[in-house]
XYZ file of C-alpha atoms in Angstrom:
620
model
C 0.000 0.000 0.000
C 2.807 2.382 0.939
C 4.645 1.535 -2.289
C 1.471 2.289 -4.252
C 1.054 5.687 -2.601
C 4.722 6.521 -3.225
C 4.430 5.636 -6.925
C 1.182 7.648 -7.250
C 2.815 10.685 -5.646
C 5.839 10.393 -7.927
C 3.615 10.182 -11.015
C 1.658 13.251 -9.860
C 4.914 15.209 -9.355
C 6.215 14.421 -12.843
C 2.836 15.131 -14.502
C 2.523 18.483 -12.670
C 6.084 19.445 -13.563
C 5.547 18.551 -17.219
C 2.272 20.518 -17.274
C 3.992 23.545 -15.736
C 6.824 23.414 -18.291
C 4.297 23.155 -21.113
C 2.274 26.134 -19.806
C 5.408 28.272 -19.498
C 6.497 27.343 -23.011
C 3.078 28.408 -24.342
C 3.285 31.663 -22.377
C 6.694 32.396 -23.897
C 5.281 31.954 -27.402
C 2.318 34.188 -26.572
C 4.647 36.845 -25.162
C 6.702 36.859 -28.371
C 3.490 37.373 -30.365
C 2.439 40.166 -27.985
C 5.822 41.873 -28.417
C 5.440 41.770 -32.216
C 2.005 43.435 -31.947
C 3.540 46.124 -29.709
C 6.300 46.850 -32.214
C 3.666 47.279 -34.957
C 1.826 49.719 -32.634
C -1.516 47.993 -33.206
C -2.661 49.081 -29.756
C -6.305 48.046 -30.041
C -5.272 44.427 -30.635
C -2.436 44.760 -28.138
C -4.792 45.791 -25.301
C -6.961 42.706 -25.866
C -4.043 40.275 -26.080
C -2.175 41.879 -23.159
C -5.141 41.482 -20.774
C -5.518 37.829 -21.755
C -1.775 37.155 -21.425
C -1.555 38.806 -17.993
C -4.559 36.816 -16.768
C -2.940 33.522 -17.900
C 0.390 34.493 -16.320
C -1.261 35.236 -12.977
C -3.216 31.986 -13.124
C -0.049 30.015 -13.932
C 1.865 31.965 -11.248
C 4.648 32.521 -13.760
C 6.520 35.403 -12.097
C 8.806 36.163 -15.031
C 5.871 36.307 -17.486
C 4.010 38.665 -15.106
C 7.091 40.912 -14.838
C 7.549 41.137 -18.617
C 3.827 41.648 -19.226
C 3.618 44.657 -16.899
C 6.739 46.231 -18.434
C 5.395 45.780 -21.972
C 1.922 47.070 -21.011
C 3.594 50.039 -19.328
C 5.521 50.715 -22.534
C 2.311 50.709 -24.591
C 0.688 53.241 -22.248
C 3.915 55.288 -22.258
C 3.956 55.618 -26.054
C 0.290 56.688 -26.113
C 0.772 59.397 -23.477
C -1.175 57.605 -20.697
C 1.615 58.221 -18.250
C -0.181 57.352 -14.995
C -1.055 53.858 -16.266
C 2.487 53.471 -17.624
C 4.043 54.305 -14.227
C 1.677 51.947 -12.373
C 2.582 49.009 -14.648
C 6.320 49.722 -14.452
C 6.051 49.824 -10.647
C 4.061 46.568 -10.564
C 6.794 44.912 -12.629
C 9.412 46.245 -10.181
C 7.377 45.002 -7.191
C 7.195 41.447 -8.573
C 10.963 41.427 -9.155
C 11.631 42.675 -5.616
C 9.804 39.611 -4.238
C 12.432 37.288 -5.748
C 14.996 35.997 -3.211
C 18.446 37.578 -3.596
C 20.165 34.256 -4.376
C 17.763 33.523 -7.250
C 18.023 37.099 -8.495
C 21.819 36.909 -8.841
C 21.638 33.725 -10.884
C 19.021 35.057 -13.304
C 20.277 37.861 -15.582
C 16.834 38.335 -17.136
C 15.470 39.693 -13.871
C 17.948 42.529 -13.451
C 17.521 43.327 -17.170
C 13.809 43.868 -16.476
C 14.466 45.730 -13.223
C 16.858 48.366 -14.591
C 14.627 48.884 -17.659
C 11.639 49.586 -15.423
C 13.602 51.992 -13.229
C 14.886 53.855 -16.302
C 11.426 54.018 -17.927
C 9.961 55.482 -14.719
C 12.810 58.003 -14.538
C 12.160 59.158 -18.137
C 8.496 59.864 -17.354
C 9.432 61.660 -14.130
C 11.890 63.780 -16.160
C 9.171 64.671 -18.690
C 6.894 65.912 -15.907
C 9.763 67.787 -14.177
C 9.683 65.515 -11.083
C 13.458 65.786 -11.120
C 14.211 64.406 -7.643
C 12.225 61.258 -8.351
C 13.834 60.943 -11.790
C 17.353 61.178 -10.356
C 16.478 58.635 -7.645
C 15.231 56.103 -10.196
C 18.143 56.640 -12.583
C 20.485 55.973 -9.640
C 18.548 52.765 -8.836
C 18.920 51.619 -12.437
C 22.659 52.392 -12.371
C 23.113 50.504 -9.091
C 21.601 47.404 -10.698
C 23.657 47.588 -13.919
C 26.921 48.258 -12.073
C 26.294 45.635 -9.370
C 25.775 42.893 -11.949
C 28.381 44.233 -14.393
C 25.962 44.926 -17.242
C 28.138 47.400 -19.139
C 25.831 48.159 -22.086
C 22.944 49.091 -19.804
C 25.278 51.172 -17.603
C 26.281 53.260 -20.622
C 22.663 53.783 -21.695
C 21.539 54.701 -18.156
C 24.327 57.263 -17.805
C 23.349 58.732 -21.177
C 19.739 59.101 -19.972
C 20.930 60.573 -16.669
C 22.895 63.204 -18.636
C 19.622 64.076 -20.373
C 18.027 64.643 -16.954
C 20.901 66.951 -15.986
C 20.255 69.006 -19.142
C 16.555 69.272 -18.254
C 17.571 70.512 -14.797
C 19.914 73.101 -16.332
C 23.008 71.252 -15.059
C 24.693 71.269 -18.470
C 28.250 71.137 -17.131
C 27.392 67.996 -15.131
C 25.826 66.458 -18.248
C 28.958 67.196 -20.307
C 31.290 65.738 -17.648
C 29.186 62.572 -17.336
C 29.020 61.889 -21.093
C 32.722 62.660 -21.545
C 33.594 60.132 -18.812
C 31.444 57.505 -20.565
C 33.116 58.175 -23.917
C 36.565 57.905 -22.340
C 35.878 54.306 -21.249
C 33.842 53.310 -24.320
C 35.306 51.546 -27.351
C 35.124 53.966 -30.302
C 33.943 51.109 -32.526
C 31.062 50.204 -30.223
C 27.559 50.769 -31.602
C 26.871 52.722 -28.389
C 29.567 55.295 -29.166
C 27.494 57.408 -31.642
C 24.532 57.381 -29.233
C 26.612 58.864 -26.423
C 28.205 61.347 -28.866
C 24.726 62.610 -29.755
C 23.940 63.136 -26.053
C 27.216 65.056 -25.621
C 26.397 67.247 -28.640
C 22.956 68.074 -27.202
C 24.541 69.037 -23.859
C 27.024 71.289 -25.669
C 24.103 72.889 -27.551
C 22.171 73.622 -24.352
C 25.381 75.059 -22.877
C 25.686 77.307 -25.985
C 28.975 75.672 -27.032
C 27.721 75.387 -30.607
C 31.081 74.724 -32.285
C 31.759 71.833 -29.890
C 28.257 70.501 -30.575
C 28.832 70.528 -34.349
C 32.249 68.893 -33.926
C 30.744 66.046 -31.840
C 27.915 65.544 -34.348
C 30.269 65.373 -37.325
C 32.328 62.806 -35.452
C 29.087 60.879 -34.832
C 28.422 60.787 -38.584
C 31.685 58.908 -39.104
C 30.615 56.259 -36.567
C 27.042 55.662 -37.764
C 26.168 52.722 -39.952
C 25.389 53.707 -43.543
C 22.016 51.954 -43.169
C 21.048 53.984 -40.096
C 18.939 56.605 -41.900
C 17.170 57.726 -38.701
C 20.503 58.236 -36.920
C 21.807 60.330 -39.824
C 18.572 62.339 -39.949
C 18.682 63.169 -36.222
C 22.347 64.158 -36.519
C 21.677 66.480 -39.473
C 18.759 68.024 -37.547
C 20.961 68.736 -34.509
C 23.721 70.221 -36.682
C 21.130 72.500 -38.285
C 20.011 73.699 -34.835
C 23.568 74.767 -33.946
C 24.034 76.537 -37.293
C 20.710 78.323 -36.745
C 21.803 79.428 -33.272
C 25.014 80.896 -34.735
C 23.001 82.511 -37.614
C 24.658 80.459 -40.386
C 21.239 80.095 -41.944
C 22.304 78.755 -45.346
C 24.304 75.937 -43.758
C 21.414 75.185 -41.400
C 18.981 75.010 -44.331
C 21.210 72.493 -46.133
C 21.241 70.177 -43.112
C 17.487 70.471 -42.534
C 16.904 69.361 -46.133
C 19.216 66.381 -45.628
C 17.439 65.458 -42.399
C 13.924 65.504 -43.908
C 14.971 63.509 -46.973
C 16.050 60.563 -44.802
C 12.822 60.281 -42.776
C 10.384 57.565 -43.847
C 6.587 57.882 -43.652
C 6.340 55.926 -40.377
C 8.586 58.410 -38.502
C 5.890 61.064 -38.258
C 6.929 62.420 -34.850
C 10.530 63.048 -35.906
C 9.387 64.579 -39.227
C 7.075 67.059 -37.463
C 9.815 68.008 -34.980
C 12.344 68.652 -37.762
C 9.815 70.453 -39.979
C 8.789 72.853 -37.179
C 12.416 73.828 -36.533
C 13.076 74.169 -40.292
C 10.006 76.379 -40.716
C 11.216 78.623 -37.887
C 14.482 79.064 -39.800
C 12.505 80.053 -42.914
C 10.555 82.586 -40.850
C 13.820 84.057 -39.565
C 14.878 84.425 -43.219
C 11.463 86.003 -43.945
C 10.649 83.244 -46.425
C 7.089 82.951 -45.177
C 5.612 81.085 -48.151
C 8.273 78.362 -47.922
C 7.763 78.161 -44.149
C 4.010 77.694 -44.530
C 4.502 74.993 -47.168
C 6.777 73.002 -44.833
C 4.368 73.401 -41.919
C 1.332 72.312 -43.951
C 3.163 69.152 -44.985
C 3.883 68.456 -41.324
C 0.249 69.185 -40.400
C -0.938 66.563 -42.897
C 1.031 63.961 -40.918
C -0.277 65.264 -37.590
C -3.862 64.659 -38.735
C -3.031 60.955 -39.208
C -1.688 60.546 -35.674
C -3.590 59.429 -32.581
C -4.222 62.340 -30.148
C -2.430 60.466 -27.348
C 0.805 60.356 -29.335
C 1.009 64.162 -29.610
C 2.479 65.129 -26.237
C 5.518 67.183 -27.293
C 5.767 70.969 -27.507
C 6.369 71.075 -31.245
C 2.724 70.214 -31.965
C 1.470 73.548 -30.652
C 4.579 75.332 -31.981
C 3.612 74.106 -35.460
C 0.372 76.108 -35.349
C 2.096 79.064 -33.717
C 4.496 79.272 -36.681
C 1.556 78.880 -39.087
C -0.072 81.918 -37.448
C 3.141 83.923 -37.924
C 3.520 82.881 -41.576
C -0.149 83.520 -42.370
C -0.002 86.995 -40.804
C 3.050 87.861 -42.876
C 1.314 86.622 -46.054
C -1.880 88.558 -45.281
C -3.965 85.386 -44.920
C -6.513 86.573 -42.330
C -8.618 83.431 -42.627
C -5.554 81.280 -42.031
C -4.566 83.372 -39.017
C -7.979 82.818 -37.439
C -8.013 79.056 -38.144
C -4.439 78.354 -37.020
C -4.686 80.558 -33.950
C -7.645 78.481 -32.801
C -5.685 75.268 -33.412
C -2.656 76.723 -31.632
C -4.769 77.574 -28.584
C -6.313 74.079 -28.553
C -2.938 72.306 -28.830
C -1.364 74.573 -26.194
C -4.323 73.959 -23.895
C -3.980 70.174 -24.366
C -0.227 70.338 -23.703
C -0.695 72.474 -20.584
C -3.524 70.238 -19.345
C -1.332 67.151 -19.770
C 1.474 68.682 -17.716
C -0.922 69.689 -14.933
C -2.772 66.391 -14.937
C -0.331 64.036 -13.305
C 1.102 64.164 -9.790
C 4.023 61.736 -10.158
C 4.977 61.776 -6.477
C 1.359 60.984 -5.617
C 1.180 58.070 -8.089
C 4.340 56.491 -6.648
C 3.178 57.041 -3.073
C -0.262 55.543 -3.790
C 1.338 52.476 -5.388
C 3.557 51.716 -2.422
C 0.747 52.441 0.038
C -1.367 49.902 -1.837
C 1.472 47.357 -1.603
C 1.755 47.958 2.122
C -1.984 47.561 2.437
C -1.852 44.221 0.585
C 1.001 43.050 2.815
C -0.925 44.033 5.919
C -4.049 42.271 4.681
C -2.046 39.129 3.877
C -0.406 39.235 7.307
C -3.753 39.678 9.046
C -5.232 36.766 7.104
C -2.347 34.487 8.018
C -2.401 35.595 11.614
C -6.161 35.079 11.823
C -5.787 31.415 10.893
C -3.654 30.824 13.973
C -5.839 32.700 16.488
C -9.260 31.553 15.288
C -9.469 29.128 18.257
C -8.768 31.743 20.888
C -11.555 34.102 21.916
C -9.183 36.375 23.801
C -6.903 36.821 20.806
C -9.896 37.488 18.563
C -10.996 40.277 20.880
C -7.459 41.703 20.860
C -7.304 41.568 17.072
C -10.741 43.231 16.779
C -9.647 46.039 19.086
C -6.397 46.505 17.084
C -8.193 46.596 13.742
C -10.771 49.126 15.000
C -8.016 51.345 16.375
C -6.083 51.056 13.122
C -9.157 52.003 11.087
C -9.813 55.058 13.279
C -6.203 56.241 12.938
C -6.342 55.598 9.195
C -9.643 57.507 8.876
C -8.168 60.401 10.851
C -5.047 60.476 8.653
C -7.215 60.203 5.541
C -9.292 63.184 6.679
C -6.121 65.192 7.392
C -4.694 64.257 4.003
C -7.980 65.130 2.303
C -7.989 68.557 3.986
C -4.377 69.213 2.972
C -4.998 68.011 -0.598
C -8.093 70.199 -0.834
C -6.071 73.224 0.293
C -3.332 72.492 -2.259
C -5.968 71.943 -4.973
C -7.484 75.350 -4.184
C -4.048 76.960 -4.483
C -3.352 75.230 -7.816
C -6.786 76.184 -9.167
C -6.299 79.846 -8.198
C -2.792 79.915 -9.674
C -4.018 78.425 -12.946
C -6.377 81.372 -13.623
C -4.003 83.505 -15.732
C -5.513 86.742 -17.046
C -6.526 85.935 -20.656
C -6.455 89.636 -21.617
C -2.651 89.646 -21.477
C -2.398 86.681 -23.893
C -4.917 88.281 -26.263
C -3.272 91.741 -26.110
C 0.155 90.236 -26.669
C -0.967 88.530 -29.876
C -2.642 91.783 -31.012
C 0.582 93.679 -30.327
C 2.584 91.263 -32.467
C 0.068 91.702 -35.271
C 0.137 95.513 -35.013
C 3.943 95.599 -35.114
C 3.920 93.481 -38.256
C 1.238 95.639 -39.906
C 3.248 98.769 -39.044
C 6.299 97.112 -40.667
C 8.121 97.047 -37.323
C 9.395 93.551 -37.967
C 12.416 93.783 -35.693
C 10.216 94.896 -32.798
C 7.718 92.125 -33.601
C 10.467 89.520 -33.637
C 11.869 90.801 -30.332
C 8.374 90.810 -28.820
C 7.678 87.281 -30.072
C 10.940 85.940 -28.624
C 10.215 87.500 -25.196
C 6.608 86.319 -25.353
C 7.782 82.754 -26.093
C 10.234 82.842 -23.189
C 7.526 84.084 -20.822
C 5.108 81.361 -21.935
C 7.823 78.763 -21.392
C 8.443 80.020 -17.849
C 4.717 79.992 -17.090
C 4.521 76.376 -18.311
C 7.662 75.387 -16.375
C 6.117 76.741 -13.146
C 2.555 75.584 -13.886
C 2.710 72.789 -11.291
C 4.717 74.768 -8.725
C 2.880 76.633 -5.951
C 6.102 78.275 -4.769
C 9.173 79.244 -6.804
C 12.419 80.990 -5.946
C 12.379 84.790 -5.913
C 15.002 84.738 -8.667
C 12.740 82.672 -10.979
C 9.739 84.906 -10.183
C 11.725 88.065 -11.001
C 12.926 86.579 -14.306
C 9.303 85.969 -15.351
C 8.240 89.453 -14.161
C 11.147 91.077 -16.029
C 10.039 89.390 -19.266
C 6.459 90.561 -18.677
C 7.569 94.160 -17.972
C 9.816 94.208 -21.071
C 6.824 93.132 -23.165
C 4.680 95.907 -21.717
C 7.473 98.480 -22.199
C 7.354 97.698 -25.912
C 3.601 98.424 -25.910
C 3.460 101.601 -23.792
C 4.293 104.495 -26.143
C 5.761 106.989 -23.657
C 7.639 104.216 -21.841
C 8.297 103.803 -18.135
C 11.107 102.858 -15.758
C 11.038 99.660 -13.707
C 13.302 98.978 -10.718
C 13.634 96.163 -8.176
C 15.053 96.476 -4.641
C 15.708 93.406 -2.455
C 16.430 93.398 1.278
C 20.053 92.350 1.936
C 18.742 89.621 4.288
C 16.845 87.984 1.431
C 18.643 85.444 -0.792
C 16.717 85.452 -4.106
C 18.029 81.980 -5.017
C 16.636 80.301 -1.883
C 13.727 82.507 -0.789
C 10.368 81.080 -1.921
C 7.484 83.217 -3.188
C 4.068 82.235 -4.588
C 4.403 81.812 -8.358
C 3.018 84.641 -10.590
C 1.152 86.409 -7.758
C 2.756 89.875 -8.148
C 1.939 90.225 -11.875
C -1.663 91.541 -11.449
C -0.394 94.505 -9.414
C 2.393 95.267 -11.895
C -0.226 95.108 -14.659
C -2.478 97.579 -12.789
C 0.480 99.886 -12.148
C 1.243 99.946 -15.874
C -2.199 100.187 -17.464
C -4.092 102.131 -14.822
C -1.168 104.160 -13.531
C 1.907 105.165 -15.553
C 0.423 104.565 -19.037
C -2.044 107.430 -18.422
C 0.716 109.930 -17.652
C 1.836 112.436 -20.246
C 5.469 111.955 -19.275
C 7.568 108.915 -18.445
C 6.356 106.829 -15.531
C 8.204 104.898 -12.855
C 7.370 101.618 -11.097
C 9.373 100.149 -8.206
C 9.155 96.672 -6.707
C 10.601 96.126 -3.213
C 11.032 92.958 -1.106
C 11.499 93.194 2.698
C 11.928 90.477 5.338
C 10.186 90.841 8.706
C 10.859 87.910 11.071
C 8.917 84.996 9.565
C 7.158 86.964 6.812
C 7.946 88.597 3.476
C 6.592 92.031 2.552
C 6.281 93.018 -1.113
C 5.705 96.669 -2.060
C 4.627 97.734 -5.565
C 4.748 101.513 -6.033
C 4.041 103.716 -9.075
C 3.874 107.464 -9.772
C 0.786 107.121 -11.947
C -2.526 108.967 -11.888
C -3.811 107.049 -8.855
C -7.451 106.494 -7.862
C -9.833 106.983 -4.950
C -9.639 103.813 -2.803
C -13.046 104.614 -1.233
C -14.700 103.936 -4.579
C -15.388 100.458 -6.004
C -12.640 99.563 -8.564
C -13.670 99.495 -12.202
C -13.828 96.136 -13.934
C -10.996 97.229 -16.234
C -8.680 97.579 -13.210
C -8.316 93.800 -12.925
C -10.163 93.311 -9.583
C -10.424 89.585 -10.371
C -6.630 89.279 -10.499
C -6.337 91.156 -7.170
C -9.022 88.971 -5.564
C -7.243 85.802 -6.752
C -4.072 87.026 -5.057
C -6.025 87.786 -1.848
C -7.408 84.231 -1.863
C -3.974 82.677 -2.472
C -2.383 84.704 0.345
C -5.107 83.657 2.799
C -4.626 79.995 1.901
C -0.850 80.289 2.266
C -1.125 82.052 5.643
C -3.627 79.469 6.935
C -4.738 79.814 10.518
C -1.767 82.094 11.312
C -2.728 84.716 8.759
C -1.260 88.164 9.260
C -3.235 91.130 10.574
C -3.079 92.849 7.180
C -2.068 90.552 4.295
C -2.924 92.985 1.484
C -3.128 96.799 1.630
C -3.672 99.260 -1.251
C -2.989 102.985 -0.758
C -3.786 105.448 -3.539
C -5.026 108.938 -4.223
C -5.895 110.845 -7.372
C -2.686 112.359 -8.728
C -0.598 110.732 -5.976
C 0.214 107.350 -7.511
C -0.510 103.938 -5.951
C 1.256 101.808 -3.338
C 0.404 98.123 -2.815
C 1.719 96.263 0.238
C 1.486 92.453 0.254
C 2.513 90.384 3.283
C 2.659 86.588 3.574
C 4.231 83.980 5.827
C 7.560 82.505 4.638
C 7.456 78.923 3.333
């Protein structure tokens, strides 16, 4: 009897093992098919197959298949601009890998290949949404894996991506040093060498070392395979950018033509990017018809693309350049159509960048993991204490206490989140009159044949819009960054006000503008009032001063002008931007919280005496 049971158990073991091997072999074949669908970017079919594959992998408890499935699903969401879902799937893949015992992990190279890829993919998304601390943390995690297990190729690629993060953070010198150190150790005949050279050239370009950038790119051309048409196209594009920056427009035009000729029909994103930059060059050369022709060709490709794939800035820049070209050609209908498209694309781009809270997504994921661990632990523990009434009572008491603490923390978090949401909502309400007037000013300069002034205005306007977008998710910015944005705004208004005005800034010696935090874009409404309802109405030249003082734990901001003034006992006119002032009042009250100051906003004015605004808020 015992021999019979032993034989039956042995047969069951071998049958189960064989069944498991067969299931895993089938899963591998299905994964290969899924990967082919992903590469073809047939995402409708991919979504169906991916759900089925993940379900089978979970049922079969095939950890490696689950890990690969989540990474591939994350990649599909990443490409389509669904960044929250991409991050969640990358993090799920990482979490499954982290469950593997260390001894098994060391023996299996496939696992650390998946792990460092997931870390790097997360870091790239964090970089895109300017969550730079998170991005640097995840790049460092990826590098730790590749260096620990001596995976040289992945180390090189991770360092190249990390250099890209440094450039996004404005740390161009660090980016150059990092890529140079990689190139020093890298075999010049390696296929990775031209990739790192391209990164070095981009860092040189951002650091305004244009000759060094061109030199690195020409060296890259000698290392690229003759069959690598995309690599050649990107290189020609980057060379053209450096020639444009140094105003060698004819040379730049030659390289743009070379770049576009090498791009196939399936590389729509790269074609649009190159075409937008080429069209800008044509506009600089005042070849508006040629610029519009290039842009219309690019627009025809944009219409064929899925909306989720258009998450780069050049898609709204395309329509912005079309507006400029149409205005120069006298095409009023085109101006109206393309301006509407420009506003829609810019709105979509801005909405995308405000939509995702990367830190929150990561925190929620790990909180969910902790919750699952706690639930699993409680379930296991419950099986051991089910026979003891005393222990059941203890467990019940513990769970009730835990739920109360959790509910209390949840309420506190909800209150804090609501307060932050109010601040973000108030900050997002930028005065649309400024945007509209700025576009009208550009048009009037062009109609008056003041092209140099129009070009200068457009450049400053673009820089200001970029700064507004960069700070769109920031409640507080450094005083230095705030003053840079205000200076751009004032310079724009100085171009518009005929009699001109002076603008000066005074900062308390105790205030460090590079470390002191101020609410983003909250002074601008008062500067706007000082200009348009103060100094612009003077017959002579006006003067506006902006002063920052530190008083214990608060900052005082004083905006003063020598304009016509007004009677503060009367209700302000609608044209005097009371909405902007009220938004600032609301933001200051939220920032001050329960410890709000006795007088957070004070406006002193008199007819013919100018206006003085005093704003006071607690330091961050």
